[in-house]
Each structure stands twice: as C-alpha cells, then as structure tokens.
mmCIF file of C-alpha atoms and ligand atoms in Angstrom:
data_model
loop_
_atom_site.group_PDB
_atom_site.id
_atom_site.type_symbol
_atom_site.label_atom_id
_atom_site.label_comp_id
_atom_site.label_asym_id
_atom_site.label_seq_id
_atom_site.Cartn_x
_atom_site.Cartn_y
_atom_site.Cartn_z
ATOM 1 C CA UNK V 1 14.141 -9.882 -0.063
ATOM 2 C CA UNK V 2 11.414 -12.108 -1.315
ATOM 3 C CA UNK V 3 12.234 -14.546 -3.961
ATOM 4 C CA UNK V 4 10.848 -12.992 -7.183
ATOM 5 C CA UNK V 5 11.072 -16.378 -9.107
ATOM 6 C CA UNK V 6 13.416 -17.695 -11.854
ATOM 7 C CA UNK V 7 13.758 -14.502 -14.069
ATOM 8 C CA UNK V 8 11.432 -15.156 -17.474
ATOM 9 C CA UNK V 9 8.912 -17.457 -15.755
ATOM 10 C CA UNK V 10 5.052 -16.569 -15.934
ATOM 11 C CA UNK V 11 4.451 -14.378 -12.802
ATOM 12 C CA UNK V 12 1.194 -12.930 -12.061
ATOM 13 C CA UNK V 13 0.984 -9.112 -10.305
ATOM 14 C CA UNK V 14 -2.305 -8.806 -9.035
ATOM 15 C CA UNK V 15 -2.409 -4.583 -8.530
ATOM 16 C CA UNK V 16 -3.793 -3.451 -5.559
ATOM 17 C CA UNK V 17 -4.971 -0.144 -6.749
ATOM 18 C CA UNK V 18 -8.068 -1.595 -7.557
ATOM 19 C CA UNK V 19 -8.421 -3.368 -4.748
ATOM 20 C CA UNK V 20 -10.524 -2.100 -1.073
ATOM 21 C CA UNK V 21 -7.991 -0.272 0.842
ATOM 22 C CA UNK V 22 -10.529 -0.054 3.767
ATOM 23 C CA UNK V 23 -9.965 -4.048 3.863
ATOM 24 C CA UNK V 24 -6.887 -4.345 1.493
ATOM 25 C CA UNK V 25 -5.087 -7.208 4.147
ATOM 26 C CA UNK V 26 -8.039 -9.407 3.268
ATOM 27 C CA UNK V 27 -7.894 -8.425 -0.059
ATOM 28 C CA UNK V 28 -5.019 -9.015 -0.336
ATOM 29 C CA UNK V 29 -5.519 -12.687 1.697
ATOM 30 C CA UNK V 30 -8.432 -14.002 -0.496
ATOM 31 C CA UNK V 31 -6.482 -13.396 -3.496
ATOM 32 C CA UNK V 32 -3.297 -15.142 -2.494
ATOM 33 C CA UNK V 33 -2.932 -18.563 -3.863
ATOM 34 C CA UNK V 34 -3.235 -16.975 -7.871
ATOM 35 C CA UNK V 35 -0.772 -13.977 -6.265
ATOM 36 C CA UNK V 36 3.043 -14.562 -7.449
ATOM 37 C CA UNK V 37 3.822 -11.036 -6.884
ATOM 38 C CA UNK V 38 1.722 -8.010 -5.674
ATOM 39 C CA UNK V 39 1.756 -4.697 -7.779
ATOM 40 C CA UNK V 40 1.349 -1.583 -5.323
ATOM 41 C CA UNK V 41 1.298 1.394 -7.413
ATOM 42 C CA UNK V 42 2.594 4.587 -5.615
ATOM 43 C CA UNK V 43 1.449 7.644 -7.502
ATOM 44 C CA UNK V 44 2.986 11.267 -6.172
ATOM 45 C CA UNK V 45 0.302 13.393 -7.964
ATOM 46 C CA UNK V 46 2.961 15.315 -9.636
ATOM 47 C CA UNK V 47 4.755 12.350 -12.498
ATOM 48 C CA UNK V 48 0.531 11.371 -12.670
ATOM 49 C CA UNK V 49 -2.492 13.678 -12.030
ATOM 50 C CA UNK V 50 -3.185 10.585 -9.074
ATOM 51 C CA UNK V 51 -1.970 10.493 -5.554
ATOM 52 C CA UNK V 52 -2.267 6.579 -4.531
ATOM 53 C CA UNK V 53 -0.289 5.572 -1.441
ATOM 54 C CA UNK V 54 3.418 4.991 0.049
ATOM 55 C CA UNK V 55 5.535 3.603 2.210
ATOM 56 C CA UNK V 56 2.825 3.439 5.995
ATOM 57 C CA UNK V 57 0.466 1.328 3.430
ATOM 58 C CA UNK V 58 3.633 -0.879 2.160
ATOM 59 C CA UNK V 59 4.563 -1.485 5.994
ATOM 60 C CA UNK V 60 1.056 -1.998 7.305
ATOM 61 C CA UNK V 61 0.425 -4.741 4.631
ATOM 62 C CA UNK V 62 3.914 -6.690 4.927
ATOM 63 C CA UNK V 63 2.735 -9.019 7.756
ATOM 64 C CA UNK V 64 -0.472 -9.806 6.019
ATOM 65 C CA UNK V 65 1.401 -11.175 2.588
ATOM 66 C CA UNK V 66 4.166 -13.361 1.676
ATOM 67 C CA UNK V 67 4.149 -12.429 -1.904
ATOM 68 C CA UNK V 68 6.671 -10.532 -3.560
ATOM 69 C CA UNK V 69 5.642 -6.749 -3.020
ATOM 70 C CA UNK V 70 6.281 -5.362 -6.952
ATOM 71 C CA UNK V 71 6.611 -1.291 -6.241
ATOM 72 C CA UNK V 72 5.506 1.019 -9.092
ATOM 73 C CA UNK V 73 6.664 4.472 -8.561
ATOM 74 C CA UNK V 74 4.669 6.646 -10.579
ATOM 75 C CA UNK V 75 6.883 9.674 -9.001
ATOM 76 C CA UNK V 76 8.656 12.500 -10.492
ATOM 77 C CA UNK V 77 11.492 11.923 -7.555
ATOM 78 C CA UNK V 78 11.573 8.331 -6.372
ATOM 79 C CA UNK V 79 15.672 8.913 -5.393
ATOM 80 C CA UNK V 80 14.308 10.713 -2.399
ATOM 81 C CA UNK V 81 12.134 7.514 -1.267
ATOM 82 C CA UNK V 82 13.735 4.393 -2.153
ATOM 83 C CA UNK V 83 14.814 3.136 1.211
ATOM 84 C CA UNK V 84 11.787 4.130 3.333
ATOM 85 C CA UNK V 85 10.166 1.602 0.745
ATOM 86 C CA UNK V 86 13.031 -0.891 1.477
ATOM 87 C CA UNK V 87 12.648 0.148 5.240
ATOM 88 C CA UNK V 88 8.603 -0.782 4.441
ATOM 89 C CA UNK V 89 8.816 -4.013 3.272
ATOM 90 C CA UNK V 90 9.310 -3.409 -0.796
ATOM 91 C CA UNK V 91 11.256 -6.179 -2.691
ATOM 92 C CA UNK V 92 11.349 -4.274 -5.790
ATOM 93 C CA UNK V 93 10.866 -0.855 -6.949
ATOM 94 C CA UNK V 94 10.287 0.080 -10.542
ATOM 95 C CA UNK V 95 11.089 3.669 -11.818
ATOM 96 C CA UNK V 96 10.393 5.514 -14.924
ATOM 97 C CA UNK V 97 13.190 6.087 -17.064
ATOM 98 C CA UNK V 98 11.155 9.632 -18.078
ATOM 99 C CA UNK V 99 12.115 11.227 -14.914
ATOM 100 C CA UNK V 100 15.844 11.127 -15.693
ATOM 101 C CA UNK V 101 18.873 9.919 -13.668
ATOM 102 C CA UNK V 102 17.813 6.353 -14.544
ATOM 103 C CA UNK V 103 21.991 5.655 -13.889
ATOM 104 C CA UNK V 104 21.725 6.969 -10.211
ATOM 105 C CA UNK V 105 18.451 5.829 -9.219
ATOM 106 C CA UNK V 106 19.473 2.233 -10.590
ATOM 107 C CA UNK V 107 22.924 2.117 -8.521
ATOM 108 C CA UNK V 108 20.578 3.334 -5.197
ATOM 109 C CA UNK V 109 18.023 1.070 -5.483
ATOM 110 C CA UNK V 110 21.275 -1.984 -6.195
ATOM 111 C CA UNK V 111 22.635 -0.824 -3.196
ATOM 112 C CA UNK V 112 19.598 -0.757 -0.892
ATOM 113 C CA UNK V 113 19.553 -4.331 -2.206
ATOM 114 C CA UNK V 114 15.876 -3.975 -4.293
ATOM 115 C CA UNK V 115 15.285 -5.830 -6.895
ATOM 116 C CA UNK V 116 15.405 -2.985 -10.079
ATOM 117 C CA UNK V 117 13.111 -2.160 -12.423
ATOM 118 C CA UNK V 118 12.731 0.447 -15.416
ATOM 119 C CA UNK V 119 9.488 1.662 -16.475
ATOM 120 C CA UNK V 120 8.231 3.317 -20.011
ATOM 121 C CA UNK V 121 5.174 4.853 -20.619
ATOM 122 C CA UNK V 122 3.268 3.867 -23.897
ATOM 123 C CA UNK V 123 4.908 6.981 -26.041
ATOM 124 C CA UNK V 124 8.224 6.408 -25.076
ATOM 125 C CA UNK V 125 10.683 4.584 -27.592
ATOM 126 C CA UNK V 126 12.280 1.470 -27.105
ATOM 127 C CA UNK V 127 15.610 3.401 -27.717
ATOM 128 C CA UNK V 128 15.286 5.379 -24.217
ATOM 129 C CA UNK V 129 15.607 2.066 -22.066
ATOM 130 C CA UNK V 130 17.414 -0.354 -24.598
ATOM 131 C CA UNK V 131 21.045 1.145 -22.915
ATOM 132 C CA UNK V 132 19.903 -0.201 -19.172
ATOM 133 C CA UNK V 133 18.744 -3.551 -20.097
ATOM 134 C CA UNK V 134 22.640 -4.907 -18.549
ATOM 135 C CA UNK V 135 21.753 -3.456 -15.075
ATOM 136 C CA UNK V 136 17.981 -3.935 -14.674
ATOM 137 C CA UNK V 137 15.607 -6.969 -13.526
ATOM 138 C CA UNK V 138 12.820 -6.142 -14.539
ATOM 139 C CA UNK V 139 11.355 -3.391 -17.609
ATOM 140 C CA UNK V 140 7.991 -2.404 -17.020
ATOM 141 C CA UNK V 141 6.456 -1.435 -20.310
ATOM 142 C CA UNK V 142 2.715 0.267 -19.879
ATOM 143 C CA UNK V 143 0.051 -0.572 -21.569
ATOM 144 C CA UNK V 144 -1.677 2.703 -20.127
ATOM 145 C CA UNK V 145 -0.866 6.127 -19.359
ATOM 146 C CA UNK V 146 -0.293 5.795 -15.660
ATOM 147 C CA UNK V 147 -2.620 7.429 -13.010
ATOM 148 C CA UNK V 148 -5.452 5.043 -13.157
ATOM 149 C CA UNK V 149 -6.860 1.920 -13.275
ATOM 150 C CA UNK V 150 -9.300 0.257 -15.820
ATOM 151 C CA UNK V 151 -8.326 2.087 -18.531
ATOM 152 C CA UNK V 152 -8.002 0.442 -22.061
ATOM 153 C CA UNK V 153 -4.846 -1.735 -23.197
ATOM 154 C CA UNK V 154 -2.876 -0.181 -26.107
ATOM 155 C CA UNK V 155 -2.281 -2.611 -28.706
ATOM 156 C CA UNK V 156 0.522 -0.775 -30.375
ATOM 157 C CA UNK V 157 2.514 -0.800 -27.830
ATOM 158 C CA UNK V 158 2.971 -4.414 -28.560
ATOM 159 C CA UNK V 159 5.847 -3.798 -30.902
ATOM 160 C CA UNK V 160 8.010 -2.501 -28.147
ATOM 161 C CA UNK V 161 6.966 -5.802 -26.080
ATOM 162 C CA UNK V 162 8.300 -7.450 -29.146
ATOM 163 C CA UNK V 163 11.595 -5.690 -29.086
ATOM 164 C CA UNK V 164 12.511 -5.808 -25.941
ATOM 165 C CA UNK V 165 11.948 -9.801 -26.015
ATOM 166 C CA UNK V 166 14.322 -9.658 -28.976
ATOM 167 C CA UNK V 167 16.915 -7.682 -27.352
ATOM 168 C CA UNK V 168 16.674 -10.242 -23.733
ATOM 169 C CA UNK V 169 17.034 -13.381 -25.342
ATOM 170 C CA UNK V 170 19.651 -11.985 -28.152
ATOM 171 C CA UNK V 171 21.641 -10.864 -25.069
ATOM 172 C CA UNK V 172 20.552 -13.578 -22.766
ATOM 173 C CA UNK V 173 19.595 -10.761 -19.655
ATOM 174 C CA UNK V 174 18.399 -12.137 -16.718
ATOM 175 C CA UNK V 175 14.984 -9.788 -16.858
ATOM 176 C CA UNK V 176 11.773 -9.743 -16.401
ATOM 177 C CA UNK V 177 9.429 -8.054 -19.045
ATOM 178 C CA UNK V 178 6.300 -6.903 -17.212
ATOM 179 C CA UNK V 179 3.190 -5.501 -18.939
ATOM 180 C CA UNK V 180 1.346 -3.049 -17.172
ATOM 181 C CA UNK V 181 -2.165 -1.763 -18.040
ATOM 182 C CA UNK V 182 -5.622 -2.814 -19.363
ATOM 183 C CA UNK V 183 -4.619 -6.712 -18.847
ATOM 184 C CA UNK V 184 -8.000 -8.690 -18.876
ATOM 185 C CA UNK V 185 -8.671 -12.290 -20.425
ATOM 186 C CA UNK V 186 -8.155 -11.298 -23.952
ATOM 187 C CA UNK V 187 -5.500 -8.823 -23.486
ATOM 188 C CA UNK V 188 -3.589 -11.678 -21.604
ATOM 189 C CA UNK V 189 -2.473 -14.383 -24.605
ATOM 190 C CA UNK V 190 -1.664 -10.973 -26.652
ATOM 191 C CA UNK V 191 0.880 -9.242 -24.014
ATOM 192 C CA UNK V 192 2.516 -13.165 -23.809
ATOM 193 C CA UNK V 193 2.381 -13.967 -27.259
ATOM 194 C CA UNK V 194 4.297 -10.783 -27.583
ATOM 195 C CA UNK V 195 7.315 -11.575 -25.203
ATOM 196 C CA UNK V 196 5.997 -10.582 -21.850
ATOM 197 C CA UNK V 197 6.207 -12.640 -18.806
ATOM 198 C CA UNK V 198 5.274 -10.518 -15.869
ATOM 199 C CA UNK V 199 1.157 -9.449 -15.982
ATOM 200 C CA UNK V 200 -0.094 -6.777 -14.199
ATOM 201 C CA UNK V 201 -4.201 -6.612 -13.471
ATOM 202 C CA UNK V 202 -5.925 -4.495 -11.199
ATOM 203 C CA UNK V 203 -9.620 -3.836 -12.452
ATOM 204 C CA UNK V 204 -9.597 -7.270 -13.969
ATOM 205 C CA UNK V 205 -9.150 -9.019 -10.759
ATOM 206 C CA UNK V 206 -10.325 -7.131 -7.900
ATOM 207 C CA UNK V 207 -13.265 -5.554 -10.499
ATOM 208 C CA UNK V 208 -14.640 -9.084 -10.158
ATOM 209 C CA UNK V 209 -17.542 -10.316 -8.140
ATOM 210 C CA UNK V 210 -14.837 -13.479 -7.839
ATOM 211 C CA UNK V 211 -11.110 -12.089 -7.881
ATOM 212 C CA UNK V 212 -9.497 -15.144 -6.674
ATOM 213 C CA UNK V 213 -11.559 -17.003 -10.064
ATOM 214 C CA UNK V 214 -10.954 -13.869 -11.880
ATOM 215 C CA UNK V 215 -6.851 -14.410 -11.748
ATOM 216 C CA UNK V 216 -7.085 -17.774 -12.177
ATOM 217 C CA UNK V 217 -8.757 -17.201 -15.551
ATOM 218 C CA UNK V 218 -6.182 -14.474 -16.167
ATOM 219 C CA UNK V 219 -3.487 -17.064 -15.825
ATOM 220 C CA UNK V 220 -4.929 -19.777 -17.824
ATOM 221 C CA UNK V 221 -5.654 -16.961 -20.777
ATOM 222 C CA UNK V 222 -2.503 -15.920 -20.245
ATOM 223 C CA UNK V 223 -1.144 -20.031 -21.135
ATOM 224 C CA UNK V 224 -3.737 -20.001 -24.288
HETATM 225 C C1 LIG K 1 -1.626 2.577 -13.730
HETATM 226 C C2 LIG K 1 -0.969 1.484 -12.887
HETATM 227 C C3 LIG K 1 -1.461 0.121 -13.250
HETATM 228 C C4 LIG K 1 -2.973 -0.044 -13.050
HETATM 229 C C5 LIG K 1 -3.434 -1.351 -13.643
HETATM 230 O O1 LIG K 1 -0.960 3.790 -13.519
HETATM 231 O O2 LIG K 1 0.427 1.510 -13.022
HETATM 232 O O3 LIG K 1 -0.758 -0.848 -12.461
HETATM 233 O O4 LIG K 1 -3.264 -0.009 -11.663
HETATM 234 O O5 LIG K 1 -4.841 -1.374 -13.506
HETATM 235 P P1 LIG K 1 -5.752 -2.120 -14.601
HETATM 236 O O6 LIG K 1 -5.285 -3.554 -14.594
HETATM 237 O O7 LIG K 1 -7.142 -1.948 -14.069
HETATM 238 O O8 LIG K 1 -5.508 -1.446 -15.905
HETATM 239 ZN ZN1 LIG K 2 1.457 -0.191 -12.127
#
C-alpha cells in the first residue's frame, strides 16, 4: 500500500469525478505535484441515483499515479467488491456506515490490508459512527449528499466536524478526518478551522481553466 502520510497531517484529495475520463491519466498527471491523495468516487446507482466507475478504471489508472488512490464507495454492497479494488490498485476504501455491517466490512477491508475508512452522509448523527472511531483510519464526513459533484457545501454539518475532532484528540486515534463535498477556496479555512485534515475537491480543481493553480490555492486557503 501507498503511504497515506502521518495520520492528522494536511492531505489534499483531488476527486476525479470531475475530472476528463476520456484523458483522466493526464489529468490525473498535470495535477500531481498539489495531489497527496486521489479521491475516486465509485457510485453503484443503487446507495446514489449515480453510476460513476470501478475497479477496470482503478487498474487502468494505477501505472499513471503514485498518489495514494482514496476509494469512495458510494455502494449499497461494497462487502461484495473490496478486494477486486485491492486487486486494482486501491490503498484505501471508505464505506458508509448507512449501509449496515460497518463491523464486517471493517474486519474485510483490515484483512485485505486497505487502509479503512467510515463514511456519513450530512443527516446522519455523530452517534452512528462515534462506536468505530478505535478501528478506523480515516471518517469521511460529507459535506454533500453523494451522487454528484459541484453541489453546495453544508455548513451545518460543521458541528459534527467539530465533534469528531473532539472525540480523536480526547482519545488520541490515529485518524484521519476527511471532508467531502462543496470544498472550494472559502469552504477550505472553514472545514480546517473545524477539525478536518483530509480535503476533498472535485469541481473546484478540475472545474478550473488552471487545476494544478486551482489546488494550490485550495491548499494555501486551506493554511489561512
Ligand atoms: C459526491 C462525491 C464527492 C464529489 C466532490 O458524491 O463523494 O467526492 O465528487 O465533488 P465537489 O468537490 O465538486 O463537490
Ligand atoms: Zn467522494
């Protein structure tokens, strides 16, 4: 697996959703020295009304990046798929804790050897994921209902940010908080200021007539 970085260090997640899948390697490429990790949002179009991509795009892109491939799984049974992804090329895959069997789906991604990660969509409480916080590396809290990209960051979701931050460095976990969602230059210093450390843009970056200046700017709002 890919070094993800020292766990609570700023890490950037460029998404490639929004990026050109008819030239996503170079993409991918011209984007790579503001890249710490890629996002590459899977979406089953049955957990989101979206159907993205999966594990042929994961493989065909490996050789092209070094970067730490970030897996969203936006899918109402990611069980069935985890080690195709592993088999792909993915160093970590993230699923939502609102498809149940969080337990199980944790312990097979472990012993695939992924990095782990928990995702909640804006509505759901804090409570749901609080109890997995011990065996995760990374909670992905959206800023969006998944399914798309360039929709608008919600705020309020902020106070979850907030408690989960709490709840980390109480405990002293070894986890990533990743925001996920309607990240732009002024979204940035807000998602930060409220405890996250992991940023995911997609619209924001490859939206831009400049994406590699466009994540740069990102990660300097993001220090502001
Ligand atoms: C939405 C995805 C997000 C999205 C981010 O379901 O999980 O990663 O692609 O895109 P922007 O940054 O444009 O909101
Ligand atoms: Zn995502």
């Amino acid at each position: 697996m890919i070094d993800p970085g020292p766990p609570g260090t700023f890490r950037l997640a460029p998404s490639i959703l929004a990026a050109d899948f008819g030239e996503l390697a170079a993409r991918v490429h011209e984007i790579d020295a503001e890249t710490d990790w890629l996002h590459v949002d899977v979406m089953d179009g049955h957990f989101v009304p979206n159907v993205s991509i999966g594990p042929p795009v994961v493989r065909s892109l490996r050789p092209y990046s070094t970067r730490f491939f970030d897996c969203h799984l936006m899918m109402t049974e990611p069980g069935r798929y985890l080690e195709a992804f592993k088999k792909a090329g993915a160093d970590g895959c993230t699923v939502h804790v609102e498809v149940g069997g969080t337990k199980s789906l944790i312990e097979d991604a472990r012993a695939l050897g992924l990095r782990v990660g928990l995702a909640a969509n804006p509505d759901t409480p804090f409570q749901q994921v609080a109890p997995f916080l011990g065996d995760i590396d990374l909670l992905l809290l959206m800023t969006v209902f998944p399914g798309f990209g360039g929709q608008t960051f919600m705020g309020d979701v902020m106070s979850k940010v907030v408690s989960a931050r709490r709840e980390v460095d109480q405990q002293r976990l070894a986890l990533d908080i990743e925001v996920d969602g309607g990240i732009d230059v002024s979204t940035a210093p807000v998602a930060v200021g409220a405890g996250a450390n992991v940023l995911v843009a997609g619209s924001a970056i490859f939206g831009a007539s400049e994406p590699l200046e466009a994540a740069h700017s990102l990660r300097e709002a993001a220090r502001s």
